[in-house]
Amino acid sequence: MAISRRKVCCSFLSDVFLTYSTVKVVQVPNTLIAIVYRLIQLIIFAYIALYIVWLKQGYQQFQEPRGTSIIKVKGIAKVAGNETIRFVHADQTHLWDTAEYQMPPLENNAFFITTRQIVTYDQTEGDCPSALEDKLFCNSSESDVCPAGQPTPNTFGYFTGNCVPTFENASINVCEIHAWCPEELSQSTQFIMNKDDMENFTIYLKTMVTFTLFNINLRNVRDATNFTCRYHKDNDPHCPILRIGDILDSLNTNKSALLREGGLIEIRQDWTCNFDFHKDYCFPKLEFNVLQSGDDKLSPGINYRSAQKYRINGTEYRTLSKIYGLRFIVAISGKGGKFDIVNLFVAIGSGIGFMVIADIVCDAIFMYIHKYRERYRQGKINVCVISSDEENSDGNLTSILAMQKE
Amino acid sequence: MAISRRKVCCSFLSDVFLTYSTVKVVQVPNTLIAIVYRLIQLIIFAYIALYIVWLKQGYQQFQEPRGTSIIKVKGIAKVAGNETIRFVHADQTHLWDTAEYQMPPLENNAFFITTRQIVTYDQTEGDCPSALEDKLFCNSSESDVCPAGQPTPNTFGYFTGNCVPTFENASINVCEIHAWCPEELSQSTQFIMNKDDMENFTIYLKTMVTFTLFNINLRNVRDATNFTCRYHKDNDPHCPILRIGDILDSLNTNKSALLREGGLIEIRQDWTCNFDFHKDYCFPKLEFNVLQSGDDKLSPGINYRSAQKYRINGTEYRTLSKIYGLRFIVAISGKGGKFDIVNLFVAIGSGIGFMVIADIVCDAIFMYIHKYRERYRQGKINVCVISSDEENSDGNLTSILAMQKE
Amino acid sequence: MAISRRKVCCSFLSDVFLTYSTVKVVQVPNTLIAIVYRLIQLIIFAYIALYIVWLKQGYQQFQEPRGTSIIKVKGIAKVAGNETIRFVHADQTHLWDTAEYQMPPLENNAFFITTRQIVTYDQTEGDCPSALEDKLFCNSSESDVCPAGQPTPNTFGYFTGNCVPTFENASINVCEIHAWCPEELSQSTQFIMNKDDMENFTIYLKTMVTFTLFNINLRNVRDATNFTCRYHKDNDPHCPILRIGDILDSLNTNKSALLREGGLIEIRQDWTCNFDFHKDYCFPKLEFNVLQSGDDKLSPGINYRSAQKYRINGTEYRTLSKIYGLRFIVAISGKGGKFDIVNLFVAIGSGIGFMVIADIVCDAIFMYIHKYRERYRQGKINVCVISSDEENSDGNLTSILAMQKE
């Protein structure tokens, strides 16, 4: 029979607003299955509540901190200086204080401590023989090993094309170069910092971090901090004053190579905070890693060159320093977590979705495995033939049986 | 009756592919409950749609920006210089331009403005009495207060073991030290920058940020930017030119201490962008915080030492500067949000899960509270006894009742 | 009939623990709808499994890397120096090696290469005429254009109030200034680096990144790395040695302006890693962007000033350098993804929620559209009148019909 659209619509409305529809339920008095069913539900629930929400903190929102450090290095060291190559003098000792060994003096979340320095005094632009170490040997007759105007392999200067005796040994001929002379390798003074003095240096590390998401600011230095302390992994993990020696000892690396060739050391400050508790309970954990060791197979150590210029009656001179040292990087990492309604909501909501598993499993057992499956099917299933198509007789069969039962 | 596995399997297939299974529904013509039911559903829906998805932007994916700043400081200041300690001269005034007060001259997302400088000229390595301020008093007889070879407490040098009169006052004996002499504290010149001149300095702050996730680049300086502007929180929040004085005034800190001892100031540039709109609508908000004030109880201010070396006929001399100043850090924070299908999907999907709450609640009412609960149970529940176990008679009872009704 | 609370409670318990409740199902033998139903389910499933979980990696947790770079610039360049303004000399050529052009010599994830330098020698504090270029023309009679004590527009000094002839041309009067004299613009030497030499410079870029979340460390330099290589986008994308010329060529910018005015270039190292595979498969991709070009309409180029002080019998002198150059920033970006149970769980769980769509759709078809909808409703719906209210007769009607059928 045909029904007007209006009829359909109002039947729909009555379904929705005037009558409460609920699913018809079949109760099977079977304790075993009932227990199984509840058990599966329990497992799923426990999994959501305990693992996802609690352990993995599915109810929290996370952010990594951003921070800045103020670093002060304190200490003085004796330095052994000796003129290398060419002339050998008696060693003299020198003194390096912070102003001498910490350069650049001000950096952002990093600092550098010079451990070795090779200084070449009074360099000026001109022509001079290349150093023996460069191994640019030639003999005056054929000078094609010194192609004029070409940069030298170490890029310290350009070949003049001439072949001249070295400073070090007049009997050996090498290519002449146009460069800042004398060349670093042929005449320079080396300064080496005393290892023991250096290990007694202390670092004062003051950090301020921000978790913008939660609008929380934290410092590693609190009012309670005692400035006579020394950082120790276990005994005093919150102390902001670190002894270089302790850091180096905690590193698994070749220390003498590190001090000779320099290296890159990361001071990782890990701020893992749970801001559902009070922020003052959160202190950073320190970790030390060698990012670049002194005996690394590939380009070991760290060094850089810096020149200081000066003029004597119009000619420019410079003092060239090749500086080896320990570069420390303060890396701020970690994550702060705080309750977030969205994450909790999503975790639970999707958990509910999983509950259907229990139904599916138990149903499957009854429908296809249980020895009384037929009776169960009859109880659970009604067949309602709405059209005259005669496919799937089996379906009809069950329906007829079903009707007989009622 | 036993059925072959084949039978089971094909009955399963017919269930799945030939017949459409739907739950049998019981309609209860009860407007009240119906309304309650729909209401609960509505609330859940509204919660998902409005709060989770809309307000908390559950449909967006977020990323924090990464950026770089180019900073130019402009301004000139008069500087009062006077020799402290030992000799007192008439003050002379000096001039500091950018090259004098901004050191290091080039930094990454940071800059430093010198406000005070203590310079010690012509230091050289040698022995000299420690400064009065060090309070290393001794008397020549017992020199165990000056343990030879030990570093001094301030780590400026080593004790020689001798006890000598100070520069400042010949009648007072102090420990002699081997250090860079004269010591900073016993003879140095202090330069103090004029506060008013300094407050008129301007900073030009140009930032480029990237949201790699959305492949979006942004600048705070746009074609529309007018370079005669001055930043003002309310009147001109997009202007890239800031007056130092304005920044200092906006800070809640002791300004004179800040200028005397130095401090660390954070210029936070907050890029909170909704990239579902056009990126040009997104401008950064500026915030200024004192991370390290000049009168901080724990290690106030910021200062560092830098030395300039020079040689006069072979001996090394240096000019030591202790530099106090304002260190500005440009911190780039914020988050860009953009529509993300996964997040939306998850939010809705888990929302649907919550809908079952409505059923559970209404069902509970009918099954256990409503005064016609018995009739409801009979209407809703069929009992299907599939085994011969006689437990839970009550279950059977209802089933019998149910059968009577039908 | 009234039931004691105890009765209710135990009936609840028996429902929960002694009997297994499942929904009563109505099977409609209708292949078409059955297929439609399964199809919708399949689509939803495919969408979750393939798109959300697989393509959008909904099963992974992501983190952005943090890293540090060690950068070494190698190369030597010829430099043309000529005295600008006032005296014109024959050009001399100079040599710049790393120590000359890379300043500051050590930076964090950045480096600077000087391409042009304007040096003013022997500046000292005093009074001198402003430079012609400043265009501070005046005439001795009315000196209100030179307000005594006011800073000059370029903030190089203060007006003395006098009006004096310029150095450059005695017939032109300009304001006299109290500043570091001579002024940069009126007498200085310019050094310009040879473009071709400069393009042959090489950068050695060594990066270590950390994904703290997964506790994974990575380097771009591996044991396999061959140090004779040159980076090339396609041929050798993993080589850590880059030629400056290649970088510049890959940029879409005015190169000569860049070298003359300086600029900011970003070397973006993109670490996009899937740590469900072995971490060694992950190499960074390099990208080069101009953040600040040499011909930018708004404040082009990059330059900074640095002064070197020295004293000649008590008077302070300085050498002022205005330094133009290429500033390179090494930006480390990307994201590492790793399997995360929470994310996978949430994605699937919320997916299940969507399955109900299939039921809703098919049900709607049968209930309101299908031509046998009435028969379907009778088969699917039981009406259970629990109260004596006579509203919604239609509901009752169907119930009566339903009863007749049974």
Coordinates of C-alpha atoms in Angstrom, one line a residue, chain A residues 1-368:
Chain A
M1 CA 0.0 0.0 0.0
A2 CA 1.3 3.5 -0.9
I3 CA 1.8 6.0 1.9
S4 CA 2.0 9.8 1.3
R5 CA 5.3 11.4 2.0
R6 CA 3.6 13.3 4.9
K7 CA 2.7 10.0 6.5
V8 CA 6.3 8.7 6.3
C9 CA 7.6 11.9 7.8
C10 CA 5.2 12.0 10.7
S11 CA 5.8 8.3 11.4
F12 CA 9.5 9.2 11.5
L13 CA 8.8 12.0 14.0
S14 CA 6.7 9.8 16.2
D15 CA 9.5 7.2 16.2
V16 CA 12.0 9.8 17.2
F17 CA 10.1 11.9 19.8
L18 CA 7.0 10.1 21.1
T19 CA 8.3 6.6 21.5
Y20 CA 11.5 5.4 23.2
S21 CA 13.0 2.6 21.1
T22 CA 15.3 0.1 22.7
V23 CA 16.8 -3.1 21.4
K24 CA 15.0 -6.3 22.2
V25 CA 17.2 -8.5 24.3
V26 CA 17.5 -12.2 24.4
Q27 CA 18.7 -13.5 27.8
V28 CA 20.5 -16.8 27.8
P29 CA 20.7 -18.3 31.3
N30 CA 24.2 -19.7 30.9
T31 CA 26.6 -18.7 33.7
L32 CA 29.7 -19.8 31.8
I33 CA 29.1 -17.6 28.8
A34 CA 27.9 -14.8 31.0
I35 CA 31.2 -14.9 32.9
V36 CA 33.2 -15.1 29.7
Y37 CA 31.3 -12.1 28.4
R38 CA 31.9 -10.0 31.4
L39 CA 35.5 -11.1 31.5
I40 CA 36.2 -9.9 28.0
Q41 CA 34.6 -6.6 28.8
L42 CA 36.6 -6.3 32.0
I43 CA 39.9 -7.0 30.1
I44 CA 39.1 -4.3 27.6
F45 CA 38.1 -1.9 30.3
A46 CA 41.2 -2.6 32.3
Y47 CA 43.3 -2.1 29.2
I48 CA 41.8 1.3 28.5
A49 CA 41.8 2.5 32.0
L50 CA 45.1 1.2 33.2
Y51 CA 47.4 1.1 30.2
I52 CA 46.2 3.7 27.7
V53 CA 44.9 6.3 30.1
W54 CA 47.1 5.7 33.2
L55 CA 50.4 4.3 32.1
K56 CA 50.7 5.9 28.7
Q57 CA 49.1 9.1 30.2
G58 CA 46.6 9.2 27.4
Y59 CA 44.8 11.8 29.4
Q60 CA 47.6 14.3 29.2
Q61 CA 48.7 16.9 26.6
F62 CA 52.5 17.3 26.2
Q63 CA 54.9 20.1 25.3
E64 CA 58.6 20.3 25.1
P65 CA 60.2 23.1 27.1
R66 CA 62.1 26.1 25.7
G67 CA 64.9 27.6 27.8
T68 CA 67.9 29.8 28.2
S69 CA 71.0 29.3 30.3
I70 CA 73.4 31.6 32.0
I71 CA 76.7 29.9 32.3
K72 CA 79.7 31.1 34.3
V73 CA 83.0 29.2 34.2
K74 CA 85.4 29.8 37.1
G75 CA 89.0 28.7 37.5
I76 CA 92.6 29.4 36.7
A77 CA 95.2 27.2 35.1
K78 CA 98.9 27.0 34.5
V79 CA 99.8 26.8 30.9
A80 CA 103.0 25.4 29.4
G81 CA 104.1 27.4 26.4
N82 CA 107.0 26.3 24.1
E83 CA 108.1 27.5 20.7
T84 CA 107.5 24.7 18.3
I85 CA 109.5 24.1 15.2
R86 CA 112.4 26.1 14.1
F87 CA 113.7 27.4 17.5
V88 CA 113.3 25.4 20.6
H89 CA 113.4 27.4 23.8
A90 CA 113.1 26.4 27.4
D91 CA 109.4 26.1 28.3
Q92 CA 107.9 29.0 30.1
T93 CA 104.7 28.7 32.1
H94 CA 101.9 31.1 31.7
L95 CA 98.6 31.8 33.4
W96 CA 95.1 31.5 31.9
D97 CA 92.1 32.9 33.7
T98 CA 88.5 32.9 32.4
A99 CA 89.1 35.8 30.2
E100 CA 91.9 33.9 28.5
Y101 CA 90.4 30.4 28.0
Q102 CA 86.7 31.2 27.6
M103 CA 86.3 32.5 24.1
P104 CA 83.9 33.6 22.7
P105 CA 83.2 35.0 26.2
L106 CA 79.5 35.0 25.8
E107 CA 77.4 32.4 23.9
N108 CA 73.8 31.3 23.9
N109 CA 73.4 28.0 25.7
A110 CA 77.0 27.0 25.0
F111 CA 80.5 27.8 26.1
F112 CA 84.0 27.0 25.0
I113 CA 87.1 26.2 27.1
T114 CA 90.4 26.5 25.4
T115 CA 92.7 23.6 26.2
R116 CA 95.4 24.1 23.6
Q117 CA 96.5 27.1 21.5
I118 CA 98.9 27.5 18.7
V119 CA 99.9 31.1 18.2
T120 CA 101.8 32.5 15.3
Y121 CA 103.0 36.0 16.0
D122 CA 103.6 38.9 13.6
Q123 CA 102.2 37.4 10.5
T124 CA 102.1 39.8 7.5
E125 CA 101.1 39.3 3.9
G126 CA 104.1 38.3 1.7
D127 CA 106.0 35.5 0.1
C128 CA 107.6 32.7 2.2
P129 CA 108.6 29.1 1.8
S130 CA 105.8 26.7 2.7
A131 CA 106.3 24.7 5.8
L132 CA 108.0 21.3 5.8
E133 CA 104.9 19.7 7.1
D134 CA 103.0 20.7 4.0
K135 CA 105.3 18.4 2.0
L136 CA 105.2 20.6 -1.1
F137 CA 108.7 19.5 -2.1
C138 CA 110.0 20.7 -5.5
N139 CA 113.2 21.1 -7.3
S140 CA 114.1 24.4 -8.9
S141 CA 114.4 23.0 -12.4
E142 CA 110.8 21.8 -12.9
S143 CA 108.4 24.0 -10.9
D144 CA 105.1 22.5 -12.2
V145 CA 104.5 21.1 -8.7
C146 CA 104.1 24.7 -7.7
P147 CA 101.5 26.1 -10.2
A148 CA 101.8 29.8 -9.9
G149 CA 98.5 31.5 -8.7
Q150 CA 96.9 28.3 -7.6
P151 CA 95.8 28.0 -3.9
T152 CA 97.8 25.6 -1.8
P153 CA 96.1 22.3 -0.7
N154 CA 95.7 23.6 2.9
T155 CA 94.3 26.9 1.4
F156 CA 96.7 29.0 3.5
G157 CA 97.9 30.9 0.4
Y158 CA 98.8 30.9 -3.3
F159 CA 101.7 29.4 -5.1
T160 CA 104.2 32.0 -6.4
G161 CA 105.6 29.4 -8.7
N162 CA 109.1 29.6 -7.2
C163 CA 110.9 26.8 -5.4
V164 CA 112.9 27.9 -2.4
P165 CA 114.7 26.3 0.6
T166 CA 112.6 25.9 3.8
F167 CA 113.1 27.9 7.0
E168 CA 113.6 24.7 8.9
N169 CA 116.3 23.1 6.7
A170 CA 118.1 25.1 4.0
S171 CA 119.0 21.9 2.1
I172 CA 115.3 21.1 1.3
N173 CA 113.5 22.9 -1.4
V174 CA 109.7 23.6 -1.2
C175 CA 107.2 25.7 -3.1
E176 CA 107.1 29.3 -2.2
I177 CA 103.7 30.7 -1.3
H178 CA 102.1 34.1 -1.2
A179 CA 100.3 34.1 2.2
W180 CA 100.3 35.5 5.7
C181 CA 103.9 34.8 6.6
P182 CA 105.5 33.1 8.4
E183 CA 103.2 30.1 8.0
E184 CA 101.6 28.7 11.1
L185 CA 103.3 25.3 10.6
S186 CA 106.8 26.6 10.1
Q187 CA 107.0 28.9 13.2
S188 CA 104.5 29.1 16.1
T189 CA 104.2 28.8 19.8
Q190 CA 102.1 26.2 21.4
F191 CA 100.3 26.6 24.7
I192 CA 99.0 23.6 26.6
M193 CA 96.7 24.0 29.6
N194 CA 97.5 22.0 32.7
K195 CA 95.1 19.1 32.8
D196 CA 94.7 19.0 36.6
D197 CA 94.0 22.7 36.9
M198 CA 91.5 22.5 34.2
E199 CA 89.6 19.6 35.8
N200 CA 89.1 21.8 38.9
F201 CA 87.2 24.4 36.9
T202 CA 83.6 24.8 37.9
I203 CA 80.6 25.7 35.8
Y204 CA 77.6 27.5 37.3
L205 CA 74.6 26.6 35.2
K206 CA 71.5 28.6 35.6
T207 CA 68.5 27.7 33.4
M208 CA 65.1 29.2 32.9
V209 CA 62.6 27.1 31.0
T210 CA 59.1 27.9 29.8
F211 CA 56.2 25.7 28.9
T212 CA 54.2 28.2 26.9
L213 CA 51.3 25.8 26.5
F214 CA 50.7 25.6 30.2
N215 CA 52.1 29.1 30.9
I216 CA 54.6 27.7 33.4
N217 CA 58.1 29.0 34.1
L218 CA 60.7 27.0 35.9
R219 CA 64.3 27.5 37.1
N220 CA 66.9 24.9 38.1
V221 CA 68.1 27.4 40.8
R222 CA 65.6 27.7 43.6
D223 CA 65.7 29.7 46.8
A224 CA 66.7 26.6 48.6
T225 CA 69.8 26.2 46.4
N226 CA 73.1 26.1 48.4
F227 CA 76.0 27.6 46.4
T228 CA 78.7 25.6 48.1
C229 CA 77.4 22.4 46.6
R230 CA 78.9 20.3 43.8
Y231 CA 76.8 18.4 41.3
H232 CA 76.8 14.7 41.8
K233 CA 74.6 12.3 39.9
D234 CA 73.3 10.6 43.0
N235 CA 74.2 12.6 46.0
D236 CA 73.3 16.1 44.8
P237 CA 71.5 15.9 41.5
H238 CA 69.9 19.4 41.8
C239 CA 73.1 21.3 42.4
P240 CA 73.8 23.9 39.7
I241 CA 77.6 24.0 40.1
L242 CA 79.4 21.3 38.1
R243 CA 83.1 20.4 38.3
I244 CA 84.6 19.9 34.8
G245 CA 86.6 16.9 36.0
D246 CA 83.4 15.1 37.1
I247 CA 81.8 15.7 33.8
L248 CA 84.8 14.3 31.9
D249 CA 85.1 11.3 34.2
S250 CA 81.4 10.5 33.6
L251 CA 82.1 10.4 29.8
N252 CA 83.2 7.2 28.2
T253 CA 85.9 8.6 25.9
N254 CA 89.6 9.0 25.5
K255 CA 90.3 12.0 27.8
S256 CA 93.8 12.9 26.8
A257 CA 92.8 13.0 23.1
L258 CA 89.8 15.1 24.1
L259 CA 92.0 17.7 25.9
R260 CA 94.5 17.7 23.1
E261 CA 92.3 17.8 20.0
G262 CA 89.2 19.3 21.6
G263 CA 85.7 17.9 21.5
L264 CA 82.0 18.6 21.6
I265 CA 80.2 17.7 24.8
E266 CA 76.5 17.9 25.3
I267 CA 75.0 18.8 28.7
R268 CA 71.5 17.6 28.3
Q269 CA 69.1 19.0 30.8
D270 CA 66.0 16.8 30.8
W271 CA 62.8 18.5 32.2
T272 CA 60.3 15.7 32.4
C273 CA 57.4 17.2 34.4
N274 CA 53.9 16.1 35.4
F275 CA 52.1 19.4 35.9
D276 CA 49.1 17.7 37.4
F277 CA 51.3 17.9 40.5
H278 CA 52.8 21.2 41.7
K279 CA 55.5 22.5 39.3
D280 CA 58.0 22.8 42.2
Y281 CA 58.3 19.0 42.3
C282 CA 59.9 19.2 38.9
F283 CA 63.7 19.3 38.7
P284 CA 65.8 18.7 35.6
K285 CA 68.0 15.6 35.2
L286 CA 71.5 16.1 33.8
E287 CA 73.1 13.9 31.2
F288 CA 76.5 14.2 29.6
N289 CA 77.3 12.9 26.1
V290 CA 80.3 13.3 23.8
L291 CA 79.0 14.4 20.5
Q292 CA 82.5 14.8 19.0
S293 CA 85.4 12.9 20.6
G294 CA 89.0 13.8 20.3
D295 CA 89.9 10.5 18.6
D296 CA 86.9 10.3 16.3
K297 CA 87.9 8.5 13.1
L298 CA 86.2 11.1 11.0
S299 CA 87.5 14.6 11.6
P300 CA 88.4 14.4 15.3
G301 CA 88.2 17.2 17.8
I302 CA 87.2 20.8 17.5
N303 CA 89.4 23.8 16.7
Y304 CA 89.1 27.2 15.0
R305 CA 91.3 30.0 14.0
S306 CA 91.1 33.6 15.1
A307 CA 93.3 36.5 14.1
Q308 CA 94.1 39.7 15.9
K309 CA 95.1 42.6 13.6
Y310 CA 97.4 45.5 14.3
R311 CA 99.3 48.0 12.3
I312 CA 102.9 49.1 12.6
N313 CA 103.5 52.3 10.5
G314 CA 100.8 51.4 7.9
T315 CA 101.6 47.7 7.4
E316 CA 99.1 45.3 8.7
Y317 CA 100.3 42.5 11.0
R318 CA 98.2 39.9 12.8
T319 CA 98.6 37.4 15.5
L320 CA 97.0 34.1 14.4
S321 CA 95.7 31.7 17.0
K322 CA 94.6 28.1 16.3
I323 CA 92.4 27.3 19.3
Y324 CA 91.6 23.7 20.4
G325 CA 89.2 23.2 23.2
L326 CA 86.1 21.7 24.8
R327 CA 82.8 23.0 23.4
F328 CA 79.9 22.5 25.8
I329 CA 76.4 22.7 24.5
V330 CA 73.5 23.0 27.0
A331 CA 70.6 21.1 25.4
I332 CA 67.2 21.6 27.0
S333 CA 64.9 18.7 26.4
G334 CA 62.1 16.7 28.1
K335 CA 58.3 17.1 28.1
G336 CA 55.8 18.5 30.4
G337 CA 52.4 16.8 30.6
K338 CA 49.1 18.2 31.9
F339 CA 45.6 16.9 32.0
D340 CA 43.8 17.6 28.7
I341 CA 40.1 17.0 28.4
V342 CA 40.2 16.3 24.6
N343 CA 42.8 13.5 24.9
L344 CA 41.0 11.9 27.8
F345 CA 37.7 12.1 26.0
V346 CA 39.2 10.6 22.8
A347 CA 40.9 7.8 24.7
I348 CA 37.7 6.8 26.5
G349 CA 35.4 7.2 23.6
S350 CA 37.5 5.0 21.4
G351 CA 37.7 2.6 24.2
I352 CA 34.0 2.2 24.3
G353 CA 34.1 1.3 20.7
F354 CA 36.2 -1.7 21.6
M355 CA 33.5 -3.0 23.9
V356 CA 31.6 -4.5 20.9
I357 CA 34.4 -7.1 20.7
A358 CA 32.9 -8.8 23.7
D359 CA 29.5 -9.1 22.0
I360 CA 31.0 -10.3 18.7
V361 CA 33.1 -13.0 20.4
C362 CA 30.3 -14.4 22.5
D363 CA 27.8 -14.2 19.7
A364 CA 30.1 -16.1 17.4
I365 CA 30.5 -18.9 20.0
F366 CA 26.8 -19.3 20.3
M367 CA 25.9 -19.0 16.7
Y368 CA 28.6 -21.2 15.2

